[in-house]
């Protein structure tokens, strides 16, 4: 496996990202994470998706920390400041689950409030169902746990093809395309920072194609097994989907129908937000999380 690491100078003077870097070695790969706040009893684990990195949560981290909690925000392998295998074949759904499980074990994270969006949900929900004793509550936005048993929408299938085959894959512009807010050039540059050229984008390019869209997908059996656990999981589960995401719109209804822990929760729809709700309305979601955590 060939692995490359984004030069540190690419991350100098990022807009609104004052957090100190932390690193772990997972299977010989260096994994970066943000670890802010002193609250050891309540850990808020925030998982990003495609093609973002921990920068996506920069508006939410201070609110969580100021409320007295510890915010842990890793960069997935292939993203952010984490190491990047250069071959698309080095990435699989199961490998990402295993890498994140190793991360949680290495830090021995427990009593976790899990915050998930996009691929953060596809990975995080698998972790939750495999080791539910580590988790206290879950909040999800614009995500799901597909098994390939139901057809993917046309917009997502086009995105799969584009990400894998497009001659130009501009990460910052992809983020802009998934937000309603007009991003400043410095913010777009921050999303591009981990990816100096296309050699660094193997994970970002292949990620959409790892989503199960057919019943015989390699990840489908494990996701079906996860659903059998989710259906009986009686941990507080809050949905906070946005109102303007064409990819996952309506997905909250599936979670609310099938997951036991969603019952009797004060679910919200975050208005004025696209797919990357953290970018459009991160403060709204973070404040809702704090209120939810503090409600008996």
PDB file of C-alpha atoms in Angstrom:
ATOM      1  CA  UNK A   1       0.000   0.000   0.000  1.00  0.00           C
ATOM      2  CA  UNK A   2       1.397   3.375  -1.015  1.00  0.00           C
ATOM      3  CA  UNK A   3       0.542   6.080   1.512  1.00  0.00           C
ATOM      4  CA  UNK A   4       1.082   9.824   1.300  1.00  0.00           C
ATOM      5  CA  UNK A   5       0.679  12.571   3.877  1.00  0.00           C
ATOM      6  CA  UNK A   6      -0.484  16.104   3.165  1.00  0.00           C
ATOM      7  CA  UNK A   7       2.314  18.601   3.931  1.00  0.00           C
ATOM      8  CA  UNK A   8       1.635  20.446   7.171  1.00  0.00           C
ATOM      9  CA  UNK A   9       2.085  23.843   5.539  1.00  0.00           C
ATOM     10  CA  UNK A  10      -1.140  23.235   3.613  1.00  0.00           C
ATOM     11  CA  UNK A  11      -2.987  23.699   6.913  1.00  0.00           C
ATOM     12  CA  UNK A  12      -1.271  26.916   8.008  1.00  0.00           C
ATOM     13  CA  UNK A  13      -3.549  29.785   8.968  1.00  0.00           C
ATOM     14  CA  UNK A  14      -6.818  28.056   8.178  1.00  0.00           C
ATOM     15  CA  UNK A  15      -9.892  30.205   8.585  1.00  0.00           C
ATOM     16  CA  UNK A  16     -11.651  29.667  11.938  1.00  0.00           C
ATOM     17  CA  UNK A  17      -9.829  26.422  12.800  1.00  0.00           C
ATOM     18  CA  UNK A  18      -7.714  27.097  15.944  1.00  0.00           C
ATOM     19  CA  UNK A  19      -7.645  23.508  17.211  1.00  0.00           C
ATOM     20  CA  UNK A  20      -4.440  21.729  18.160  1.00  0.00           C
ATOM     21  CA  UNK A  21      -3.692  18.569  16.157  1.00  0.00           C
ATOM     22  CA  UNK A  22      -3.652  15.135  17.783  1.00  0.00           C
ATOM     23  CA  UNK A  23      -2.498  11.904  16.169  1.00  0.00           C
ATOM     24  CA  UNK A  24      -2.850   8.152  16.588  1.00  0.00           C
ATOM     25  CA  UNK A  25      -1.342   5.318  14.571  1.00  0.00           C
ATOM     26  CA  UNK A  26      -3.956   2.903  13.264  1.00  0.00           C
ATOM     27  CA  UNK A  27      -2.722  -0.117  11.275  1.00  0.00           C
ATOM     28  CA  UNK A  28       0.439   1.780  10.404  1.00  0.00           C
ATOM     29  CA  UNK A  29      -1.500   4.856   9.275  1.00  0.00           C
ATOM     30  CA  UNK A  30      -1.431   8.189  11.056  1.00  0.00           C
ATOM     31  CA  UNK A  31      -4.915   9.370  11.978  1.00  0.00           C
ATOM     32  CA  UNK A  32      -5.575  12.974  12.973  1.00  0.00           C
ATOM     33  CA  UNK A  33      -8.248  14.138  15.371  1.00  0.00           C
ATOM     34  CA  UNK A  34      -9.422  17.213  17.224  1.00  0.00           C
ATOM     35  CA  UNK A  35      -9.786  16.689  20.980  1.00  0.00           C
ATOM     36  CA  UNK A  36     -11.114  19.733  22.823  1.00  0.00           C
ATOM     37  CA  UNK A  37     -12.642  20.230  26.260  1.00  0.00           C
ATOM     38  CA  UNK A  38     -12.116  18.642  29.644  1.00  0.00           C
ATOM     39  CA  UNK A  39     -15.413  16.858  30.178  1.00  0.00           C
ATOM     40  CA  UNK A  40     -14.481  13.208  30.609  1.00  0.00           C
ATOM     41  CA  UNK A  41     -17.928  12.007  31.662  1.00  0.00           C
ATOM     42  CA  UNK A  42     -19.641  13.108  28.457  1.00  0.00           C
ATOM     43  CA  UNK A  43     -17.807  12.646  25.155  1.00  0.00           C
ATOM     44  CA  UNK A  44     -19.268  14.006  21.921  1.00  0.00           C
ATOM     45  CA  UNK A  45     -17.846  12.051  18.983  1.00  0.00           C
ATOM     46  CA  UNK A  46     -18.486  13.824  15.678  1.00  0.00           C
ATOM     47  CA  UNK A  47     -17.940  11.926  12.430  1.00  0.00           C
ATOM     48  CA  UNK A  48     -17.651  13.668   9.080  1.00  0.00           C
ATOM     49  CA  UNK A  49     -18.370  12.255   5.655  1.00  0.00           C
ATOM     50  CA  UNK A  50     -17.572  12.742   1.981  1.00  0.00           C
ATOM     51  CA  UNK A  51     -15.494  14.677   0.930  1.00  0.00           C
ATOM     52  CA  UNK A  52     -15.029  16.811   4.044  1.00  0.00           C
ATOM     53  CA  UNK A  53     -12.868  16.579   7.167  1.00  0.00           C
ATOM     54  CA  UNK A  54     -12.934  17.780  10.785  1.00  0.00           C
ATOM     55  CA  UNK A  55     -12.954  21.379   9.531  1.00  0.00           C
ATOM     56  CA  UNK A  56     -16.653  20.791   8.830  1.00  0.00           C
ATOM     57  CA  UNK A  57     -17.379  20.785  12.585  1.00  0.00           C
ATOM     58  CA  UNK A  58     -15.440  23.953  13.442  1.00  0.00           C
ATOM     59  CA  UNK A  59     -18.635  25.925  14.244  1.00  0.00           C
ATOM     60  CA  UNK A  60     -19.994  23.195  16.509  1.00  0.00           C
ATOM     61  CA  UNK A  61     -16.922  22.255  18.545  1.00  0.00           C
ATOM     62  CA  UNK A  62     -16.753  25.482  20.628  1.00  0.00           C
ATOM     63  CA  UNK A  63     -20.444  25.257  21.561  1.00  0.00           C
ATOM     64  CA  UNK A  64     -20.053  21.646  22.720  1.00  0.00           C
ATOM     65  CA  UNK A  65     -16.895  22.487  24.702  1.00  0.00           C
ATOM     66  CA  UNK A  66     -18.381  25.599  26.304  1.00  0.00           C
ATOM     67  CA  UNK A  67     -21.241  23.447  27.576  1.00  0.00           C
ATOM     68  CA  UNK A  68     -18.712  21.352  29.511  1.00  0.00           C
ATOM     69  CA  UNK A  69     -18.306  18.388  27.194  1.00  0.00           C
ATOM     70  CA  UNK A  70     -15.322  16.837  25.445  1.00  0.00           C
ATOM     71  CA  UNK A  71     -15.463  17.075  21.649  1.00  0.00           C
ATOM     72  CA  UNK A  72     -13.579  14.421  19.678  1.00  0.00           C
ATOM     73  CA  UNK A  73     -13.552  14.854  15.901  1.00  0.00           C
ATOM     74  CA  UNK A  74     -11.383  12.493  13.830  1.00  0.00           C
ATOM     75  CA  UNK A  75     -10.384  12.799  10.204  1.00  0.00           C
ATOM     76  CA  UNK A  76     -11.208   9.599   8.360  1.00  0.00           C
ATOM     77  CA  UNK A  77      -8.273   7.856   6.716  1.00  0.00           C
ATOM     78  CA  UNK A  78      -7.893   9.445   3.284  1.00  0.00           C
ATOM     79  CA  UNK A  79      -9.199  12.824   4.475  1.00  0.00           C
ATOM     80  CA  UNK A  80      -8.045  15.916   6.328  1.00  0.00           C
ATOM     81  CA  UNK A  81      -4.739  15.598   8.133  1.00  0.00           C
ATOM     82  CA  UNK A  82      -4.945  11.804   8.240  1.00  0.00           C
ATOM     83  CA  UNK A  83      -2.779   9.630   5.981  1.00  0.00           C
ATOM     84  CA  UNK A  84      -3.997   8.883   2.477  1.00  0.00           C
ATOM     85  CA  UNK A  85      -3.526   5.553   0.694  1.00  0.00           C
ATOM     86  CA  UNK A  86      -3.147   6.401  -2.984  1.00  0.00           C
ATOM     87  CA  UNK A  87      -5.056   3.510  -4.596  1.00  0.00           C
ATOM     88  CA  UNK A  88      -8.848   3.509  -4.663  1.00  0.00           C
ATOM     89  CA  UNK A  89      -8.688  -0.241  -4.060  1.00  0.00           C
ATOM     90  CA  UNK A  90      -7.114   0.409  -0.647  1.00  0.00           C
ATOM     91  CA  UNK A  91     -10.498   1.657   0.604  1.00  0.00           C
ATOM     92  CA  UNK A  92     -13.575  -0.362   1.491  1.00  0.00           C
ATOM     93  CA  UNK A  93     -16.615   0.216   3.647  1.00  0.00           C
ATOM     94  CA  UNK A  94     -15.486  -2.464   6.087  1.00  0.00           C
ATOM     95  CA  UNK A  95     -11.975  -1.022   6.245  1.00  0.00           C
ATOM     96  CA  UNK A  96     -13.332   2.368   7.260  1.00  0.00           C
ATOM     97  CA  UNK A  97     -15.451   0.763   9.979  1.00  0.00           C
ATOM     98  CA  UNK A  98     -12.413  -1.138  11.236  1.00  0.00           C
ATOM     99  CA  UNK A  99     -10.215   1.966  11.225  1.00  0.00           C
ATOM    100  CA  UNK A 100     -12.779   3.949  13.198  1.00  0.00           C
ATOM    101  CA  UNK A 101     -13.352   1.104  15.630  1.00  0.00           C
ATOM    102  CA  UNK A 102      -9.600   0.974  16.246  1.00  0.00           C
ATOM    103  CA  UNK A 103      -9.643   4.729  16.869  1.00  0.00           C
ATOM    104  CA  UNK A 104     -12.434   4.451  19.451  1.00  0.00           C
ATOM    105  CA  UNK A 105     -10.580   1.597  21.157  1.00  0.00           C
ATOM    106  CA  UNK A 106      -7.253   3.437  21.152  1.00  0.00           C
ATOM    107  CA  UNK A 107      -8.795   6.392  23.002  1.00  0.00           C
ATOM    108  CA  UNK A 108     -11.064   4.039  24.974  1.00  0.00           C
ATOM    109  CA  UNK A 109     -14.028   6.307  24.332  1.00  0.00           C
ATOM    110  CA  UNK A 110     -17.119   5.568  26.397  1.00  0.00           C
ATOM    111  CA  UNK A 111     -20.330   7.339  27.345  1.00  0.00           C
ATOM    112  CA  UNK A 112     -20.402   8.707  23.811  1.00  0.00           C
ATOM    113  CA  UNK A 113     -22.924  11.050  22.287  1.00  0.00           C
ATOM    114  CA  UNK A 114     -22.539  10.183  18.608  1.00  0.00           C
ATOM    115  CA  UNK A 115     -22.992  12.996  16.072  1.00  0.00           C
ATOM    116  CA  UNK A 116     -23.229  11.738  12.492  1.00  0.00           C
ATOM    117  CA  UNK A 117     -23.814  13.121   9.004  1.00  0.00           C
ATOM    118  CA  UNK A 118     -23.274  11.665   5.538  1.00  0.00           C
ATOM    119  CA  UNK A 119     -20.673   8.832   5.681  1.00  0.00           C
ATOM    120  CA  UNK A 120     -20.303   9.581   9.385  1.00  0.00           C
ATOM    121  CA  UNK A 121     -23.625   7.771   9.716  1.00  0.00           C
ATOM    122  CA  UNK A 122     -22.722   4.834   7.505  1.00  0.00           C
ATOM    123  CA  UNK A 123     -19.655   4.240   9.665  1.00  0.00           C
ATOM    124  CA  UNK A 124     -20.984   5.437  13.012  1.00  0.00           C
ATOM    125  CA  UNK A 125     -24.159   3.367  12.982  1.00  0.00           C
ATOM    126  CA  UNK A 126     -22.108   0.262  12.361  1.00  0.00           C
ATOM    127  CA  UNK A 127     -19.900   1.096  15.346  1.00  0.00           C
ATOM    128  CA  UNK A 128     -22.971   1.745  17.451  1.00  0.00           C
ATOM    129  CA  UNK A 129     -24.536  -1.620  16.698  1.00  0.00           C
ATOM    130  CA  UNK A 130     -21.304  -3.555  17.183  1.00  0.00           C
ATOM    131  CA  UNK A 131     -20.455  -1.987  20.550  1.00  0.00           C
ATOM    132  CA  UNK A 132     -23.609  -0.290  21.861  1.00  0.00           C
ATOM    133  CA  UNK A 133     -22.285  -0.251  25.419  1.00  0.00           C
ATOM    134  CA  UNK A 134     -19.884   2.562  24.470  1.00  0.00           C
ATOM    135  CA  UNK A 135     -22.683   4.893  23.349  1.00  0.00           C
ATOM    136  CA  UNK A 136     -25.189   6.899  25.363  1.00  0.00           C
ATOM    137  CA  UNK A 137     -27.177   8.708  22.672  1.00  0.00           C
ATOM    138  CA  UNK A 138     -27.116   9.434  18.943  1.00  0.00           C
ATOM    139  CA  UNK A 139     -28.045  12.377  16.747  1.00  0.00           C
ATOM    140  CA  UNK A 140     -28.128  12.063  12.966  1.00  0.00           C
ATOM    141  CA  UNK A 141     -28.446  14.519  10.097  1.00  0.00           C
ATOM    142  CA  UNK A 142     -28.609  13.801   6.365  1.00  0.00           C
ATOM    143  CA  UNK A 143     -27.453  10.208   6.581  1.00  0.00           C
ATOM    144  CA  UNK A 144     -28.663   6.626   6.706  1.00  0.00           C
ATOM    145  CA  UNK A 145     -27.584   2.999   6.605  1.00  0.00           C
ATOM    146  CA  UNK A 146     -28.265   1.654   3.108  1.00  0.00           C
ATOM    147  CA  UNK A 147     -28.384  -2.058   2.379  1.00  0.00           C
ATOM    148  CA  UNK A 148     -28.843  -1.917  -1.384  1.00  0.00           C
ATOM    149  CA  UNK A 149     -32.272  -3.507  -1.098  1.00  0.00           C
ATOM    150  CA  UNK A 150     -33.991  -0.348  -2.322  1.00  0.00           C
ATOM    151  CA  UNK A 151     -33.024   1.688  -5.394  1.00  0.00           C
ATOM    152  CA  UNK A 152     -30.783   4.712  -4.875  1.00  0.00           C
ATOM    153  CA  UNK A 153     -32.083   7.967  -6.292  1.00  0.00           C
ATOM    154  CA  UNK A 154     -30.797   9.166  -9.641  1.00  0.00           C
ATOM    155  CA  UNK A 155     -28.966  12.153  -8.156  1.00  0.00           C
ATOM    156  CA  UNK A 156     -26.853   9.881  -5.991  1.00  0.00           C
ATOM    157  CA  UNK A 157     -26.060   7.471  -8.821  1.00  0.00           C
ATOM    158  CA  UNK A 158     -24.834  10.386 -10.927  1.00  0.00           C
ATOM    159  CA  UNK A 159     -22.708  11.555  -8.006  1.00  0.00           C
ATOM    160  CA  UNK A 160     -21.144   8.075  -7.747  1.00  0.00           C
ATOM    161  CA  UNK A 161     -20.098   8.196 -11.380  1.00  0.00           C
ATOM    162  CA  UNK A 162     -18.908  11.804 -11.294  1.00  0.00           C
ATOM    163  CA  UNK A 163     -16.731  11.372  -8.208  1.00  0.00           C
ATOM    164  CA  UNK A 164     -14.992   8.341  -9.628  1.00  0.00           C
ATOM    165  CA  UNK A 165     -14.501   9.419 -13.251  1.00  0.00           C
ATOM    166  CA  UNK A 166     -14.517  13.208 -13.527  1.00  0.00           C
ATOM    167  CA  UNK A 167     -11.154  14.531 -14.815  1.00  0.00           C
ATOM    168  CA  UNK A 168     -11.413  17.398 -12.334  1.00  0.00           C
ATOM    169  CA  UNK A 169     -12.619  16.766  -8.792  1.00  0.00           C
ATOM    170  CA  UNK A 170     -12.628  20.058  -6.892  1.00  0.00           C
ATOM    171  CA  UNK A 171     -13.333  19.223  -3.250  1.00  0.00           C
ATOM    172  CA  UNK A 172     -14.076  22.788  -2.162  1.00  0.00           C
ATOM    173  CA  UNK A 173     -16.564  23.270  -4.968  1.00  0.00           C
ATOM    174  CA  UNK A 174     -18.261  19.991  -4.066  1.00  0.00           C
ATOM    175  CA  UNK A 175     -18.772  21.305  -0.522  1.00  0.00           C
ATOM    176  CA  UNK A 176     -20.102  24.565  -1.947  1.00  0.00           C
ATOM    177  CA  UNK A 177     -22.518  22.615  -4.105  1.00  0.00           C
ATOM    178  CA  UNK A 178     -23.920  20.922  -0.990  1.00  0.00           C
ATOM    179  CA  UNK A 179     -24.509  24.112   0.995  1.00  0.00           C
ATOM    180  CA  UNK A 180     -26.963  26.989   0.734  1.00  0.00           C
ATOM    181  CA  UNK A 181     -24.482  29.449   2.229  1.00  0.00           C
ATOM    182  CA  UNK A 182     -22.102  31.222  -0.144  1.00  0.00           C
ATOM    183  CA  UNK A 183     -18.711  30.106   1.116  1.00  0.00           C
ATOM    184  CA  UNK A 184     -15.779  32.488   1.172  1.00  0.00           C
ATOM    185  CA  UNK A 185     -12.697  31.637  -0.832  1.00  0.00           C
ATOM    186  CA  UNK A 186     -10.773  31.029   2.385  1.00  0.00           C
ATOM    187  CA  UNK A 187     -13.318  28.397   3.442  1.00  0.00           C
ATOM    188  CA  UNK A 188     -13.213  26.678   0.049  1.00  0.00           C
ATOM    189  CA  UNK A 189      -9.408  26.734   0.290  1.00  0.00           C
ATOM    190  CA  UNK A 190      -9.610  25.047   3.703  1.00  0.00           C
ATOM    191  CA  UNK A 191     -11.681  22.199   2.270  1.00  0.00           C
ATOM    192  CA  UNK A 192      -9.147  21.853  -0.541  1.00  0.00           C
ATOM    193  CA  UNK A 193      -6.166  21.993   1.818  1.00  0.00           C
ATOM    194  CA  UNK A 194      -5.874  18.219   2.425  1.00  0.00           C
ATOM    195  CA  UNK A 195      -5.724  17.513  -1.316  1.00  0.00           C
ATOM    196  CA  UNK A 196      -2.772  19.197  -3.085  1.00  0.00           C
ATOM    197  CA  UNK A 197      -3.374  17.143  -6.229  1.00  0.00           C
ATOM    198  CA  UNK A 198      -5.349  14.149  -7.452  1.00  0.00           C
ATOM    199  CA  UNK A 199      -2.979  11.615  -5.867  1.00  0.00           C
ATOM    200  CA  UNK A 200      -4.418  12.618  -2.495  1.00  0.00           C
ATOM    201  CA  UNK A 201      -8.050  12.136  -3.566  1.00  0.00           C
ATOM    202  CA  UNK A 202      -8.319   8.350  -3.906  1.00  0.00           C
ATOM    203  CA  UNK A 203     -10.473   8.060  -0.777  1.00  0.00           C
ATOM    204  CA  UNK A 204     -12.652  11.009  -1.709  1.00  0.00           C
ATOM    205  CA  UNK A 205     -13.152   9.713  -5.245  1.00  0.00           C
ATOM    206  CA  UNK A 206     -14.078   6.145  -4.320  1.00  0.00           C
ATOM    207  CA  UNK A 207     -16.166   6.837  -1.207  1.00  0.00           C
ATOM    208  CA  UNK A 208     -19.528   7.332  -2.999  1.00  0.00           C
ATOM    209  CA  UNK A 209     -19.039   4.047  -4.875  1.00  0.00           C
ATOM    210  CA  UNK A 210     -18.645   2.201  -1.558  1.00  0.00           C
ATOM    211  CA  UNK A 211     -22.243   3.014  -0.594  1.00  0.00           C
ATOM    212  CA  UNK A 212     -24.334  -0.159  -1.038  1.00  0.00           C
ATOM    213  CA  UNK A 213     -26.739   0.423  -3.928  1.00  0.00           C
ATOM    214  CA  UNK A 214     -27.372  -3.229  -4.860  1.00  0.00           C
ATOM    215  CA  UNK A 215     -28.490  -6.164  -2.686  1.00  0.00           C
ATOM    216  CA  UNK A 216     -25.306  -8.121  -3.437  1.00  0.00           C
ATOM    217  CA  UNK A 217     -22.965  -5.307  -2.439  1.00  0.00           C
ATOM    218  CA  UNK A 218     -20.117  -6.598  -0.204  1.00  0.00           C
ATOM    219  CA  UNK A 219     -21.245  -4.329   2.657  1.00  0.00           C
ATOM    220  CA  UNK A 220     -24.938  -5.218   2.425  1.00  0.00           C
ATOM    221  CA  UNK A 221     -24.972  -8.220   4.822  1.00  0.00           C
ATOM    222  CA  UNK A 222     -23.208  -6.325   7.603  1.00  0.00           C
ATOM    223  CA  UNK A 223     -25.588  -3.379   7.207  1.00  0.00           C
ATOM    224  CA  UNK A 224     -28.615  -5.665   7.333  1.00  0.00           C
ATOM    225  CA  UNK A 225     -27.247  -7.154  10.537  1.00  0.00           C
ATOM    226  CA  UNK A 226     -26.760  -3.651  11.924  1.00  0.00           C
ATOM    227  CA  UNK A 227     -30.397  -2.827  11.171  1.00  0.00           C
ATOM    228  CA  UNK A 228     -31.518  -5.851  13.167  1.00  0.00           C
ATOM    229  CA  UNK A 229     -29.751  -4.329  16.171  1.00  0.00           C
ATOM    230  CA  UNK A 230     -30.846  -0.743  15.490  1.00  0.00           C
ATOM    231  CA  UNK A 231     -34.482  -1.760  15.459  1.00  0.00           C
ATOM    232  CA  UNK A 232     -34.271  -2.854  19.086  1.00  0.00           C
ATOM    233  CA  UNK A 233     -31.797  -0.239  20.298  1.00  0.00           C
ATOM    234  CA  UNK A 234     -33.409   1.750  23.079  1.00  0.00           C
ATOM    235  CA  UNK A 235     -30.928   4.623  23.318  1.00  0.00           C
ATOM    236  CA  UNK A 236     -32.067   8.208  22.720  1.00  0.00           C
ATOM    237  CA  UNK A 237     -31.815   8.853  18.994  1.00  0.00           C
ATOM    238  CA  UNK A 238     -32.489  12.368  17.679  1.00  0.00           C
ATOM    239  CA  UNK A 239     -32.863  13.227  13.994  1.00  0.00           C
ATOM    240  CA  UNK A 240     -31.898  16.702  12.825  1.00  0.00           C
ATOM    241  CA  UNK A 241     -32.126  16.546   9.028  1.00  0.00           C
ATOM    242  CA  UNK A 242     -31.998  19.713   6.980  1.00  0.00           C
ATOM    243  CA  UNK A 243     -34.837  20.955   4.786  1.00  0.00           C
ATOM    244  CA  UNK A 244     -32.863  21.301   1.549  1.00  0.00           C
ATOM    245  CA  UNK A 245     -30.807  18.177   0.899  1.00  0.00           C
ATOM    246  CA  UNK A 246     -31.935  16.438  -2.310  1.00  0.00           C
ATOM    247  CA  UNK A 247     -29.881  13.315  -1.570  1.00  0.00           C
ATOM    248  CA  UNK A 248     -31.212  12.360   1.885  1.00  0.00           C
ATOM    249  CA  UNK A 249     -34.516  14.251   2.061  1.00  0.00           C
ATOM    250  CA  UNK A 250     -37.081  12.126   3.864  1.00  0.00           C
ATOM    251  CA  UNK A 251     -34.464   9.798   5.303  1.00  0.00           C
ATOM    252  CA  UNK A 252     -35.322  10.857   8.820  1.00  0.00           C
ATOM    253  CA  UNK A 253     -38.712   9.179   8.463  1.00  0.00           C
ATOM    254  CA  UNK A 254     -37.014   5.843   7.871  1.00  0.00           C
ATOM    255  CA  UNK A 255     -34.881   6.232  10.987  1.00  0.00           C
ATOM    256  CA  UNK A 256     -37.853   7.344  13.068  1.00  0.00           C
ATOM    257  CA  UNK A 257     -39.954   4.426  11.878  1.00  0.00           C
ATOM    258  CA  UNK A 258     -37.384   1.673  12.325  1.00  0.00           C
ATOM    259  CA  UNK A 259     -35.209   2.687  15.296  1.00  0.00           C
ATOM    260  CA  UNK A 260     -36.771   2.208  18.712  1.00  0.00           C
ATOM    261  CA  UNK A 261     -34.721   4.945  20.363  1.00  0.00           C
ATOM    262  CA  UNK A 262     -36.238   7.624  18.130  1.00  0.00           C
ATOM    263  CA  UNK A 263     -39.582   7.336  19.900  1.00  0.00           C
ATOM    264  CA  UNK A 264     -40.594  10.270  22.103  1.00  0.00           C
ATOM    265  CA  UNK A 265     -37.680  12.423  20.932  1.00  0.00           C
ATOM    266  CA  UNK A 266     -38.025  16.106  20.040  1.00  0.00           C
ATOM    267  CA  UNK A 267     -36.855  15.688  16.445  1.00  0.00           C
ATOM    268  CA  UNK A 268     -36.120  18.823  14.454  1.00  0.00           C
ATOM    269  CA  UNK A 269     -35.849  19.905  10.846  1.00  0.00           C
ATOM    270  CA  UNK A 270     -33.027  22.397  10.416  1.00  0.00           C
ATOM    271  CA  UNK A 271     -34.292  25.081   8.083  1.00  0.00           C
ATOM    272  CA  UNK A 272     -32.119  26.866   5.562  1.00  0.00           C
ATOM    273  CA  UNK A 273     -29.538  24.114   5.307  1.00  0.00           C
ATOM    274  CA  UNK A 274     -28.321  21.891   2.504  1.00  0.00           C
ATOM    275  CA  UNK A 275     -26.475  18.586   2.701  1.00  0.00           C
ATOM    276  CA  UNK A 276     -23.608  19.991   4.782  1.00  0.00           C
ATOM    277  CA  UNK A 277     -25.767  21.155   7.637  1.00  0.00           C
ATOM    278  CA  UNK A 278     -22.694  21.812   9.803  1.00  0.00           C
ATOM    279  CA  UNK A 279     -21.591  24.474   7.344  1.00  0.00           C
ATOM    280  CA  UNK A 280     -24.990  26.095   6.847  1.00  0.00           C
ATOM    281  CA  UNK A 281     -26.442  25.821  10.359  1.00  0.00           C
ATOM    282  CA  UNK A 282     -23.814  24.177  12.551  1.00  0.00           C
ATOM    283  CA  UNK A 283     -24.524  26.449  15.490  1.00  0.00           C
ATOM    284  CA  UNK A 284     -28.212  25.516  15.402  1.00  0.00           C
ATOM    285  CA  UNK A 285     -27.487  21.796  15.475  1.00  0.00           C
ATOM    286  CA  UNK A 286     -24.831  22.160  18.174  1.00  0.00           C
ATOM    287  CA  UNK A 287     -27.096  24.171  20.448  1.00  0.00           C
ATOM    288  CA  UNK A 288     -29.870  21.624  19.967  1.00  0.00           C
ATOM    289  CA  UNK A 289     -27.432  18.860  20.931  1.00  0.00           C
ATOM    290  CA  UNK A 290     -26.432  20.688  24.110  1.00  0.00           C
ATOM    291  CA  UNK A 291     -30.051  21.310  25.107  1.00  0.00           C
ATOM    292  CA  UNK A 292     -30.913  17.681  24.371  1.00  0.00           C
ATOM    293  CA  UNK A 293     -27.973  16.394  26.425  1.00  0.00           C
ATOM    294  CA  UNK A 294     -28.923  18.602  29.354  1.00  0.00           C
ATOM    295  CA  UNK A 295     -32.590  17.596  29.360  1.00  0.00           C
ATOM    296  CA  UNK A 296     -33.302  14.856  31.933  1.00  0.00           C
TER     297      UNK A 296
END
